[in-house]
PDB file of C-alpha atoms in Angstrom:
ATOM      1  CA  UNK A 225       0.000   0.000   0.000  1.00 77.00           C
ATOM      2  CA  UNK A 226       2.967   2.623   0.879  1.00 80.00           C
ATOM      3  CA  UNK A 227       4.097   1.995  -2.839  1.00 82.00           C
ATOM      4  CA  UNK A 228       0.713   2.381  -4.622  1.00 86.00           C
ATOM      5  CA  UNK A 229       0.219   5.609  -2.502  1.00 88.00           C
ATOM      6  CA  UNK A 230       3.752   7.027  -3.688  1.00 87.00           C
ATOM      7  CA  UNK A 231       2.292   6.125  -6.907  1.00 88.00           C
ATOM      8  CA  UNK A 232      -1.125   7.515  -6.543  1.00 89.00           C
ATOM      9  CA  UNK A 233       1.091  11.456  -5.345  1.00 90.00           C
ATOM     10  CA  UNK A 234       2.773  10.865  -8.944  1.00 90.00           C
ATOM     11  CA  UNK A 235       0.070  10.366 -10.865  1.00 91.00           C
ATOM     12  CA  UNK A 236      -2.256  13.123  -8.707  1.00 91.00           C
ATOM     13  CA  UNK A 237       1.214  15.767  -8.997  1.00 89.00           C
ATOM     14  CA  UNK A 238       1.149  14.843 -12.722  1.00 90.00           C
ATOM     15  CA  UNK A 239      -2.505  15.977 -13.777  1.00 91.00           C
ATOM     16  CA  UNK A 240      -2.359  18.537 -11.723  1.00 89.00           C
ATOM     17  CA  UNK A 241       0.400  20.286 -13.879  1.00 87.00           C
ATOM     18  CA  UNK A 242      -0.868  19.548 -16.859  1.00 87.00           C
ATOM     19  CA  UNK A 243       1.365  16.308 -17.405  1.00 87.00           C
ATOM     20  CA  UNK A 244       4.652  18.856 -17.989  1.00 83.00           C
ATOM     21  CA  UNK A 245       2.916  20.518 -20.917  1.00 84.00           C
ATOM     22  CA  UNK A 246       2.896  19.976 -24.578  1.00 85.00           C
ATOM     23  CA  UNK A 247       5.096  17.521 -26.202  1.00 82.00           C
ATOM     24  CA  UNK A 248       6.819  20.125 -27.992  1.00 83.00           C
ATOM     25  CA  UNK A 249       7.325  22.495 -25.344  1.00 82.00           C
ATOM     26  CA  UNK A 250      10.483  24.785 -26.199  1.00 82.00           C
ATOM     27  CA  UNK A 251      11.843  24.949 -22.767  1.00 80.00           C
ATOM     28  CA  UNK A 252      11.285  21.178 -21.468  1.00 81.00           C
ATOM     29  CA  UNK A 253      10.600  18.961 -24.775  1.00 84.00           C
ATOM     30  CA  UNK A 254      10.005  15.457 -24.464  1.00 85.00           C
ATOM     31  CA  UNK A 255      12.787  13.144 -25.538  1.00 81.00           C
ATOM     32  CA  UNK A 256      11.373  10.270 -27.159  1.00 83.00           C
ATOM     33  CA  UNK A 257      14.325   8.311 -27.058  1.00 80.00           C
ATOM     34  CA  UNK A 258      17.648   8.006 -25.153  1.00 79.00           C
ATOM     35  CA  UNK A 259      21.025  10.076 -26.549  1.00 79.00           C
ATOM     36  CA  UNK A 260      23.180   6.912 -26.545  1.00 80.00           C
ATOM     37  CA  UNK A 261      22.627   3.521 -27.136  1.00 83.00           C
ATOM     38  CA  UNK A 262      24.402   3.010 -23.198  1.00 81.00           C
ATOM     39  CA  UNK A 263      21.401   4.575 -22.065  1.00 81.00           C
ATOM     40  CA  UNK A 264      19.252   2.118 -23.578  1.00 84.00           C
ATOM     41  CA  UNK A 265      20.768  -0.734 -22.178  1.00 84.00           C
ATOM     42  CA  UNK A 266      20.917   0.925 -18.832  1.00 83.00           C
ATOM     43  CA  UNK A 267      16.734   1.077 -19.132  1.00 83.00           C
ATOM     44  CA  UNK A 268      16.444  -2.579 -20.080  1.00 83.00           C
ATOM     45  CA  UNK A 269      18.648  -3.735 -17.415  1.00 83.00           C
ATOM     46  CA  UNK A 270      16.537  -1.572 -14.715  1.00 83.00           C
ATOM     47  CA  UNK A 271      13.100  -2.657 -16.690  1.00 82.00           C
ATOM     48  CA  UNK A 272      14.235  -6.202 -15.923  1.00 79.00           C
ATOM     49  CA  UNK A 273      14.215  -6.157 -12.803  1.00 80.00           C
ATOM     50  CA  UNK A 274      11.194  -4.513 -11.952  1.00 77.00           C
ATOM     51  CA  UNK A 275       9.517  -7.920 -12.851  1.00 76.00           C
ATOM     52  CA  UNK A 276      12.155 -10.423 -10.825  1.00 77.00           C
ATOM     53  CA  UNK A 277      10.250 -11.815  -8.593  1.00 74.00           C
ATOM     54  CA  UNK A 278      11.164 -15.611  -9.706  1.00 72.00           C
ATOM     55  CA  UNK A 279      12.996 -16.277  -6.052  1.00 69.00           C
ATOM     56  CA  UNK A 280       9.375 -15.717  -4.544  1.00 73.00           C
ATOM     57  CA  UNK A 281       7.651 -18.676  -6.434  1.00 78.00           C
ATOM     58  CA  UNK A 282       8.485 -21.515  -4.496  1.00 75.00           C
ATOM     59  CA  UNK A 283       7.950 -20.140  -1.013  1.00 76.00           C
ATOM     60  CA  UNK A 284       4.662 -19.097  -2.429  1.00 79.00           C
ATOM     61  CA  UNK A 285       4.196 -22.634  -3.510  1.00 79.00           C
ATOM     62  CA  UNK A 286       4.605 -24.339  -0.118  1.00 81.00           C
ATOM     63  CA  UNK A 287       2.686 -21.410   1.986  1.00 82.00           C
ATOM     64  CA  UNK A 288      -0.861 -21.853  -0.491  1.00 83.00           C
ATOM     65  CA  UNK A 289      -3.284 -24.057   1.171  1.00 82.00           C
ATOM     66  CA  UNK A 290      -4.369 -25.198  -2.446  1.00 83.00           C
ATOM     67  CA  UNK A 291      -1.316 -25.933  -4.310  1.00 83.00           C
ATOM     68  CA  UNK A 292      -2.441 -25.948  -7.673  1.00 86.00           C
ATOM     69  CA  UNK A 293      -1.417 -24.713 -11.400  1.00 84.00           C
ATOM     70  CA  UNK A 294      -4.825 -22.835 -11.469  1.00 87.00           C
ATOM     71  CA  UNK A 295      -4.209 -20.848  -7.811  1.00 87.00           C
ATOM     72  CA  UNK A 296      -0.332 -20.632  -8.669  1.00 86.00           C
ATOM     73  CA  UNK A 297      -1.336 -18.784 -12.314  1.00 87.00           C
ATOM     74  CA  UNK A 298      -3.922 -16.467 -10.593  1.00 89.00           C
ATOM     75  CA  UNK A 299      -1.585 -15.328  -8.184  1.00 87.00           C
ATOM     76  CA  UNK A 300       1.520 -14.800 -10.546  1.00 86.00           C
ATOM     77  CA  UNK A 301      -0.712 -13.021 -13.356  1.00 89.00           C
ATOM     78  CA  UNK A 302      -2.196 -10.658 -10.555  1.00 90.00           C
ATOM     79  CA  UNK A 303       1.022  -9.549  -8.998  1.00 85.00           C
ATOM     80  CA  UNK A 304       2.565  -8.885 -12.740  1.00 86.00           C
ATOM     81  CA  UNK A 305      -0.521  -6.861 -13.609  1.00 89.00           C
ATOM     82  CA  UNK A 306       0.070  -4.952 -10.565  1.00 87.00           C
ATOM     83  CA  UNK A 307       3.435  -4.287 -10.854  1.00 84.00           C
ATOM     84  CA  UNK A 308       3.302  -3.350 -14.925  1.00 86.00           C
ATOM     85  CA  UNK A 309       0.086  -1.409 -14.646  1.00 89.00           C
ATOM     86  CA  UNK A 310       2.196   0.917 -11.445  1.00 88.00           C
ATOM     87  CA  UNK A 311       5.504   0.759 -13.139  1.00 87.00           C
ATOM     88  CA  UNK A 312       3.654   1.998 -16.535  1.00 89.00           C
ATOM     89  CA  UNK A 313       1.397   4.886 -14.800  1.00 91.00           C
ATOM     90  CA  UNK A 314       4.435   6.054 -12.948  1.00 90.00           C
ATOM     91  CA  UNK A 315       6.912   6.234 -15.297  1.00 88.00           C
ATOM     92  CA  UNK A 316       4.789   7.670 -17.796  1.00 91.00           C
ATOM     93  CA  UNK A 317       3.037  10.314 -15.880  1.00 92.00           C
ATOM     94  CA  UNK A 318       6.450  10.600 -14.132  1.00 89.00           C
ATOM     95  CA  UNK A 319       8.651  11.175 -16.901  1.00 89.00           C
ATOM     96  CA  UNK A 320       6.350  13.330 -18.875  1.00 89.00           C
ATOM     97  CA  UNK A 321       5.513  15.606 -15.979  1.00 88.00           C
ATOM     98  CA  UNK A 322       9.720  16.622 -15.746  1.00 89.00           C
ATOM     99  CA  UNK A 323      11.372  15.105 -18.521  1.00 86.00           C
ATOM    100  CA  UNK A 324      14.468  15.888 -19.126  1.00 84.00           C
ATOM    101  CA  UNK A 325      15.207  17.089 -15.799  1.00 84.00           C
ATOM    102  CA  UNK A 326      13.627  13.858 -14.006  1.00 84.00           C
ATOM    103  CA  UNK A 327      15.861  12.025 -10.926  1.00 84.00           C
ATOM    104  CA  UNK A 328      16.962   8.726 -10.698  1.00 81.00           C
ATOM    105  CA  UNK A 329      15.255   9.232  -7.950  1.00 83.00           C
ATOM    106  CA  UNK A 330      11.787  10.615  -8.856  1.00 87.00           C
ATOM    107  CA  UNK A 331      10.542  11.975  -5.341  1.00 87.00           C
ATOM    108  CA  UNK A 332      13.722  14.703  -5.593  1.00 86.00           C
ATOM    109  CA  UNK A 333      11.941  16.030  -7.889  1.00 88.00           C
ATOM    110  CA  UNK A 334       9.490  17.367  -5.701  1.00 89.00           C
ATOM    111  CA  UNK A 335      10.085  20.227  -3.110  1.00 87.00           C
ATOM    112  CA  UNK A 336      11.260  19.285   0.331  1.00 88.00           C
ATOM    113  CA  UNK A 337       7.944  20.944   1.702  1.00 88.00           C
ATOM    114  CA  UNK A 338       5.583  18.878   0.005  1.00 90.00           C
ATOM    115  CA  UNK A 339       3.099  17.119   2.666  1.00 91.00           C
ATOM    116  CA  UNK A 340       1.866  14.820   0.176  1.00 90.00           C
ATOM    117  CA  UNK A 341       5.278  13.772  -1.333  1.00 91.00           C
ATOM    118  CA  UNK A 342       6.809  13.468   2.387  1.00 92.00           C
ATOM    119  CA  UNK A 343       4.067  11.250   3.733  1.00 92.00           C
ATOM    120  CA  UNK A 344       5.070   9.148   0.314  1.00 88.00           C
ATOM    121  CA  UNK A 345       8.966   9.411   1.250  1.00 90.00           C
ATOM    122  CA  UNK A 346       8.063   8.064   4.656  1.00 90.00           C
ATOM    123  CA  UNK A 347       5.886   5.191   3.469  1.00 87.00           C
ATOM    124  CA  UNK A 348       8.636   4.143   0.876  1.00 86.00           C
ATOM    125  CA  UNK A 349      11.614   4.307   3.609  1.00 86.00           C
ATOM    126  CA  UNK A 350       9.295   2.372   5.442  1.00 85.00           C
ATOM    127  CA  UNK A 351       9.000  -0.368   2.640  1.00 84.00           C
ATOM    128  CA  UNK A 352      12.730  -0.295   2.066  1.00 81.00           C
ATOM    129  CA  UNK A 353      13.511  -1.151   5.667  1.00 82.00           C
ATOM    130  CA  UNK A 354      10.616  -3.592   6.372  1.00 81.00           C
ATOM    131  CA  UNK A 355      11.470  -5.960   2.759  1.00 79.00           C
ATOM    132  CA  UNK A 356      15.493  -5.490   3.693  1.00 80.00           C
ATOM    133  CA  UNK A 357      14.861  -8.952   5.515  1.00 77.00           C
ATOM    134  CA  UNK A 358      13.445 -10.471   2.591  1.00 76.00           C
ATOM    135  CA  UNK A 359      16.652 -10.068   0.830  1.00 77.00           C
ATOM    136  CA  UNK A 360      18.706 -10.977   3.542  1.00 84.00           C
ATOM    137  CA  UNK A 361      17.361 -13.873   4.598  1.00 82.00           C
ATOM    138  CA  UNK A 362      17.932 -16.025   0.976  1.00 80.00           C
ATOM    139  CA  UNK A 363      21.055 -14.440   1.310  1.00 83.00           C
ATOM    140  CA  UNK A 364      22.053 -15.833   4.152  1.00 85.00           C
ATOM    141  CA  UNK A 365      20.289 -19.544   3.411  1.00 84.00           C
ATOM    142  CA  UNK A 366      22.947 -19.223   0.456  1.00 82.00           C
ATOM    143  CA  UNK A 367      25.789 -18.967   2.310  1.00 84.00           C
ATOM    144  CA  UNK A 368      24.961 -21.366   4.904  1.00 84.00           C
ATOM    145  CA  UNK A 369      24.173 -23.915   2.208  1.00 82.00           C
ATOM    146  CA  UNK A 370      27.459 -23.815   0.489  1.00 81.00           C
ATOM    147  CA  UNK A 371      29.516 -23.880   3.975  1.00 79.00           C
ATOM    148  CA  UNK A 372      27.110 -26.267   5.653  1.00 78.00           C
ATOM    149  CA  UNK A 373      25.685 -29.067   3.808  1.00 69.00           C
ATOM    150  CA  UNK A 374      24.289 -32.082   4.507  1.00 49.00           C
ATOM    151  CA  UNK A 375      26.656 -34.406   4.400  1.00 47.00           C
ATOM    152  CA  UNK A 376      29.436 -31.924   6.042  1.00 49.00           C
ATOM    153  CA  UNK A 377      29.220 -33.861   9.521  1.00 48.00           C
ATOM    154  CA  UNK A 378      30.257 -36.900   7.640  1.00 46.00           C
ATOM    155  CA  UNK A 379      33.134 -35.177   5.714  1.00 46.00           C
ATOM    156  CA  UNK A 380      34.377 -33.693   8.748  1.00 46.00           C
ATOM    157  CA  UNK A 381      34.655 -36.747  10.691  1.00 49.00           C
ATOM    158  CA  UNK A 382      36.206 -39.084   7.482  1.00 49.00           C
ATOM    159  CA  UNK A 383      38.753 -36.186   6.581  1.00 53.00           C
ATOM    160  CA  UNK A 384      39.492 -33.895   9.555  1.00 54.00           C
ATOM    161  CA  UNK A 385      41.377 -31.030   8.466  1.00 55.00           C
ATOM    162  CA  UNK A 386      42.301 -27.537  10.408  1.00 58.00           C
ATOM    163  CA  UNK A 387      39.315 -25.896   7.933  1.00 56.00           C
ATOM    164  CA  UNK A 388      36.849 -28.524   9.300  1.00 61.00           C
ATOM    165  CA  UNK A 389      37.989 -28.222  12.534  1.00 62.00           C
ATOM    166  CA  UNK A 390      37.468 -24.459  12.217  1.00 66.00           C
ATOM    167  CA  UNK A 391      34.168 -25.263  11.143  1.00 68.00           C
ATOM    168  CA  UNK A 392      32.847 -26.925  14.221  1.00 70.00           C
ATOM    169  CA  UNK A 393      33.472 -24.086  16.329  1.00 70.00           C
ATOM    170  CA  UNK A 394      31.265 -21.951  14.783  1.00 73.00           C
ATOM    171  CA  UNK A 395      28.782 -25.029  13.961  1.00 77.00           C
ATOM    172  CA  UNK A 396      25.844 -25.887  15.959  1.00 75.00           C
ATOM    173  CA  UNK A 397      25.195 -29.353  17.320  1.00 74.00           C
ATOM    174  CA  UNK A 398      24.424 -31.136  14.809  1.00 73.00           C
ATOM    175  CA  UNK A 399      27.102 -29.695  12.394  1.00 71.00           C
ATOM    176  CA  UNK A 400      24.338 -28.748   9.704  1.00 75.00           C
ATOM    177  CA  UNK A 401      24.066 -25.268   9.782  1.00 78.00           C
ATOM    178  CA  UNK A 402      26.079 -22.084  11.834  1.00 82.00           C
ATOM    179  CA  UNK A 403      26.178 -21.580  15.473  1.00 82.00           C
ATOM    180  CA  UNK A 404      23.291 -18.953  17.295  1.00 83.00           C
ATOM    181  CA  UNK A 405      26.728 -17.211  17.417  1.00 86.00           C
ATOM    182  CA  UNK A 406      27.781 -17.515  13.861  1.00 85.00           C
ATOM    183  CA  UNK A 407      24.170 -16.818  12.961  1.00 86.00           C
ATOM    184  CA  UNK A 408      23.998 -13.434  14.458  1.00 88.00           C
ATOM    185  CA  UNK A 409      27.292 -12.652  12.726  1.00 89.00           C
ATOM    186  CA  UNK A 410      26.464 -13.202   9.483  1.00 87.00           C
ATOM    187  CA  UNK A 411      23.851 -11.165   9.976  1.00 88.00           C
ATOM    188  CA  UNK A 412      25.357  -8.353  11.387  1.00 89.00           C
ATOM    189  CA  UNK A 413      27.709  -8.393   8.340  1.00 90.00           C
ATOM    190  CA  UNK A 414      25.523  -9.031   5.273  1.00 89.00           C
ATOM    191  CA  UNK A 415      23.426  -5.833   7.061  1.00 87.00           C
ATOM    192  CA  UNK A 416      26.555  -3.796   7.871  1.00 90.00           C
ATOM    193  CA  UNK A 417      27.757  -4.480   4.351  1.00 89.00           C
ATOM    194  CA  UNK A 418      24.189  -3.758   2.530  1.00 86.00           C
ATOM    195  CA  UNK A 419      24.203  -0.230   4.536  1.00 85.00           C
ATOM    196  CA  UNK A 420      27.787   0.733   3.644  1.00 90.00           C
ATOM    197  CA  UNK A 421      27.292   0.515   0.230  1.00 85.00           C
ATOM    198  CA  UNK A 422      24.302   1.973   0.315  1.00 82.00           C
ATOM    199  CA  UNK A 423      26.282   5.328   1.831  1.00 85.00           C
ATOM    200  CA  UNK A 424      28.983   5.186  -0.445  1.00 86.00           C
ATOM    201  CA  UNK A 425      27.449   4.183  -3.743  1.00 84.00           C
ATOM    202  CA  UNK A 426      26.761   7.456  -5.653  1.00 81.00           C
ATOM    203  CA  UNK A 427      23.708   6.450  -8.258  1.00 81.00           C
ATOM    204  CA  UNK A 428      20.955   3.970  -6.962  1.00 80.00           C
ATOM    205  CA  UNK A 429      21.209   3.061 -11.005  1.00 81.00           C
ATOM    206  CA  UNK A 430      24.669   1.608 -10.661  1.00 84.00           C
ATOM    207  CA  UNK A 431      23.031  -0.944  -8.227  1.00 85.00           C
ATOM    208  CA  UNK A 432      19.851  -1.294 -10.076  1.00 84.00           C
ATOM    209  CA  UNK A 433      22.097  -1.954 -13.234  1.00 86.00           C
ATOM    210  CA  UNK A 434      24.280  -4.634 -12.043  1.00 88.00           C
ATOM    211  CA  UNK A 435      21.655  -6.593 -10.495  1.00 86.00           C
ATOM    212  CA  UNK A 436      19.462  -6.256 -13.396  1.00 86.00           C
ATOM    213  CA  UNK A 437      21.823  -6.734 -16.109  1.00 88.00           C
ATOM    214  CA  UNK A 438      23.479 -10.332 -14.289  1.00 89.00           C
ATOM    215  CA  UNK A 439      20.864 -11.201 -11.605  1.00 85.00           C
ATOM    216  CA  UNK A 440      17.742 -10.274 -13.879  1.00 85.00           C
ATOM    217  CA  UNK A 441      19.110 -12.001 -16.518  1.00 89.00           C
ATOM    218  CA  UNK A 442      19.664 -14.966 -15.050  1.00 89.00           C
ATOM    219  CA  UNK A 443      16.368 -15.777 -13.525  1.00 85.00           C
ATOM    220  CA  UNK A 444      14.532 -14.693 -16.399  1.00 84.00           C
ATOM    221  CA  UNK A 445      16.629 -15.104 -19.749  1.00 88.00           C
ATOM    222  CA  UNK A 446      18.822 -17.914 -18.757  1.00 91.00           C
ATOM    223  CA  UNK A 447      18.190 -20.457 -16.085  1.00 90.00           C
ATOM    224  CA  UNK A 448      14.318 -20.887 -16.733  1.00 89.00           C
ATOM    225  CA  UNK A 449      15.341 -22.175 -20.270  1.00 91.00           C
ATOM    226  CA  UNK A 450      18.546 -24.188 -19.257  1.00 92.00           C
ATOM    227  CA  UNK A 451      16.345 -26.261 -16.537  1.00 91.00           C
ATOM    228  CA  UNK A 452      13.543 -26.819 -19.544  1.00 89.00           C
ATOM    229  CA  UNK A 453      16.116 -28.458 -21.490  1.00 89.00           C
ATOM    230  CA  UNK A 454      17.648 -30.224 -19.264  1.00 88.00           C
ATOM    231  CA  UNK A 455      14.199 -32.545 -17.769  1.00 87.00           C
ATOM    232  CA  UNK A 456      12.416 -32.080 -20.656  1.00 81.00           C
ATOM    233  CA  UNK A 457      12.529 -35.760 -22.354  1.00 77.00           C
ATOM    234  CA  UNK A 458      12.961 -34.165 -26.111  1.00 72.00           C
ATOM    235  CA  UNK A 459      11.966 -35.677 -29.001  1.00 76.00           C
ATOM    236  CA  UNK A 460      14.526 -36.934 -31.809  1.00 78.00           C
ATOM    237  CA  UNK A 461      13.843 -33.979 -33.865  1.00 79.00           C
ATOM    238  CA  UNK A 462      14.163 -30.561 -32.293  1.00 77.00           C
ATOM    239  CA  UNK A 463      10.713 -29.000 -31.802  1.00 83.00           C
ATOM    240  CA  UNK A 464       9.615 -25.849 -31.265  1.00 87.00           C
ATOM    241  CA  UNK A 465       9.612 -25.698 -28.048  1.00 86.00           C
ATOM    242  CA  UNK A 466      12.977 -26.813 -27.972  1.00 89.00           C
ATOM    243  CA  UNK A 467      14.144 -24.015 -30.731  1.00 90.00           C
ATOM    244  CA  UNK A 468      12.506 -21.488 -28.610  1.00 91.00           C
ATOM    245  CA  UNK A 469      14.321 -22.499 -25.296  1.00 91.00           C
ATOM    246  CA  UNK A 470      17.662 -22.488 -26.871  1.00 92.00           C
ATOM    247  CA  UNK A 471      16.629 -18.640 -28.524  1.00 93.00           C
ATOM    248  CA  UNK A 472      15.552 -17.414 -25.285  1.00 92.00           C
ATOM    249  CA  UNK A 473      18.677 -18.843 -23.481  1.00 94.00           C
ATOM    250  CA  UNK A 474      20.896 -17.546 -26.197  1.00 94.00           C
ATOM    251  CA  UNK A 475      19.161 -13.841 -26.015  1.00 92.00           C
ATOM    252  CA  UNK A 476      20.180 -13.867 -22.172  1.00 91.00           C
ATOM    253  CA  UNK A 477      24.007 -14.591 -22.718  1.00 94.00           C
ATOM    254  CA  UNK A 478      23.655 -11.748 -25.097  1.00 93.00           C
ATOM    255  CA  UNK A 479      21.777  -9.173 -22.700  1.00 90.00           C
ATOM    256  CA  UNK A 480      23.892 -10.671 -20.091  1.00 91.00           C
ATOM    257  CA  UNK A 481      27.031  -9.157 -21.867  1.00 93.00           C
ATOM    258  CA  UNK A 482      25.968  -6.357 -23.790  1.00 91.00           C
ATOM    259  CA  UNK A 483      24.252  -4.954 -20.345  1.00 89.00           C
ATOM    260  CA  UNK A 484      26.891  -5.893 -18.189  1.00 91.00           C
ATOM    261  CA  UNK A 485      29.241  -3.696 -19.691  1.00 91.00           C
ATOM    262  CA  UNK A 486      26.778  -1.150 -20.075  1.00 89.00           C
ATOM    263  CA  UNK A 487      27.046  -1.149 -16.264  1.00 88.00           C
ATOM    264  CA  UNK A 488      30.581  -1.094 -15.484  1.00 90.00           C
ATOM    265  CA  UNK A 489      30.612   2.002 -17.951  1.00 88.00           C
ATOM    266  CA  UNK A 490      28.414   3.411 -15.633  1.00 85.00           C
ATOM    267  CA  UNK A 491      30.826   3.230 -12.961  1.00 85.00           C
ATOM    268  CA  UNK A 492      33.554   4.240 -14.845  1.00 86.00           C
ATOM    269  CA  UNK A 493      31.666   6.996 -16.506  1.00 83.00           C
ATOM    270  CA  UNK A 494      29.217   7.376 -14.302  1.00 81.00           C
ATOM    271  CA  UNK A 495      25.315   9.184 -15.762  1.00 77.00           C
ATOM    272  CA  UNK A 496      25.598  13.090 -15.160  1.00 74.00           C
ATOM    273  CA  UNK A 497      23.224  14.616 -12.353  1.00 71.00           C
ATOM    274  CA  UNK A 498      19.940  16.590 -13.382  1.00 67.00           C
ATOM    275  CA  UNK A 499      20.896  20.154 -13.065  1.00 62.00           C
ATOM    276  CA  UNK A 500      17.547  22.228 -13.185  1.00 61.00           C
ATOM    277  CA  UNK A 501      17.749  25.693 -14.676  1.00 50.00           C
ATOM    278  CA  UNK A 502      17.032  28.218 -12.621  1.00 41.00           C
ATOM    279  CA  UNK A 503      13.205  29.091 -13.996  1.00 41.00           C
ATOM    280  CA  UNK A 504      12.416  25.397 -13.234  1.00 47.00           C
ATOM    281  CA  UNK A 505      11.589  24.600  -9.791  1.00 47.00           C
ATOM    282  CA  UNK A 506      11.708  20.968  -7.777  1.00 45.00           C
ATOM    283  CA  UNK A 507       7.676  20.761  -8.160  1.00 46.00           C
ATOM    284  CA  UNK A 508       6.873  20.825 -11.862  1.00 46.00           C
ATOM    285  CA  UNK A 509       9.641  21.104 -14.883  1.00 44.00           C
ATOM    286  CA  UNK A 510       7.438  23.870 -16.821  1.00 44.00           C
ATOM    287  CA  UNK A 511       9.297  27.330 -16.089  1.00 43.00           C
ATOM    288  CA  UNK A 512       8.207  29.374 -13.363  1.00 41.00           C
ATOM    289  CA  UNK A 513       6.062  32.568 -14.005  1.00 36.00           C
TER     290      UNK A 513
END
């Protein structure tokens, strides 16, 4: 709800200046498409991962009381709706409302002052910090899954070493999984770590790049197709199906690199700040009379 009411201030801010104007408008014109082809790939790495939300499936699946394909289809094609129909109302009543001068981060654009925008910068913060588990959390099951596995108590005790004696210390007692101890590190770390680079990273789009343009890719372009052809039992002849996986797979290695660099040239070069004129002000981008 905080993020459809940030949306709802956009939208509301929007109309109520006259969506930025006409098209055409000599001192804030609408640019219909970006000035480098960097920029581009910057947009479709960020547009990616707007609609990543594949690590969510199978927790869904085991929390539905009726786990069926018809309750599992209603619930993904109702959250994508959601998400396209805000990202699509936002971004274009967004975009065309300040245009050229438009944020990164759109709520800058509006003046510090603003009731309705602040009560919108509070609910988002709040959304921010309350999902921050979410992400840590899988995060953390990772890690403990590749130092603790199942069959670690057995390749402790057959090949005891100083790492696997290291590794008890910090084990808990059945040598499956970290310590209370060891627990409350890594969390301490992976949230000390998120919030650090938080501070020192200067654009939220280098972040939103990198994780679109590998992470994104991955779950979307990439692995979905891989695991199809791997279980699938084919036929002798390739089928469609099968010509379609291996294009799809194929057009992810190819997003994976193109956007990938796109992203370290971000860092390297990173995308200039909006610097208003002065006769536009933080609430609309038409001039000021």
């Amino acid at each position: 709800m905080c993020v459809v009411f940030l949306s709802g201030v956009v939208i509301f801010k929007s109309i109520k200046n006259d969506i930025g104007g006409p098209a055409d408008s000599p001192s804030n014109p609408v640019q219909w498409w970006p000035k480098d082809f960097g920029g581009l790939l910057t947009a479709i790495a960020i547009a990616g991962l707007t609609f990543s939300c594949h690590f969510n499936i199978l927790p869904m699946h085991g929390e539905l009381q009726y786990q069926t394909r018809a309750n599992k289809r209603i619930i993904l094609y109702t959250a994508m709706t959601i998400t396209y129909v805000l990202n699509l109302f936002v971004s274009f009543f967004g975009f065309f409302q300040f245009r050229q001068y438009i944020d990164q981060d759109i709520t800058k654009n509006y003046a510090h002052d603003d009731v309705l925008v602040n009560i919108g910068r509070v609910a988002l913060a709040l959304t921010l910090l309350l999902s921050f588990p979410l992400l840590i959390f899988p995060c953390r099951a990772v890690i403990n899954r590749l130092i603790w596995r199942i069959e670690s108590k057995t390749l402790l005790q057959s090949q005891p070493s100083m790492a696997s004696r290291s590794l008890e210390y910090v084990s808990n007692v059945t040598g499956t999984g970290p310590s209370r101890l060891m627990w409350l590190l890594e969390t301490g770390l992976l949230v000390f770590v998120g919030y650090i680079l938080a501070y020192y990273i200067p654009q939220v789009a280098m972040v939103w790049g990198f994780v679109g343009a590998i992470g994104t890719t991955l779950m979307i372009y990439i692995l979905p197709p891989a695991f199809y052809l791997r279980v699938r039992i084919h036929p002798p002849r390739p089928d469609l199906k099968q010509i379609a996986a291996w294009g799809l797979m194929l057009t992810g290695f190819a997003v994976l690199i193109v956007c990938t660099y796109q992203s370290f040239a971000n860092v390297i070069d990173p995308i200039p700040n909006v610097v208003r004129p002065h006769g536009v002000s933080n609430s609309t981008a038409s001039p000021s009379l």
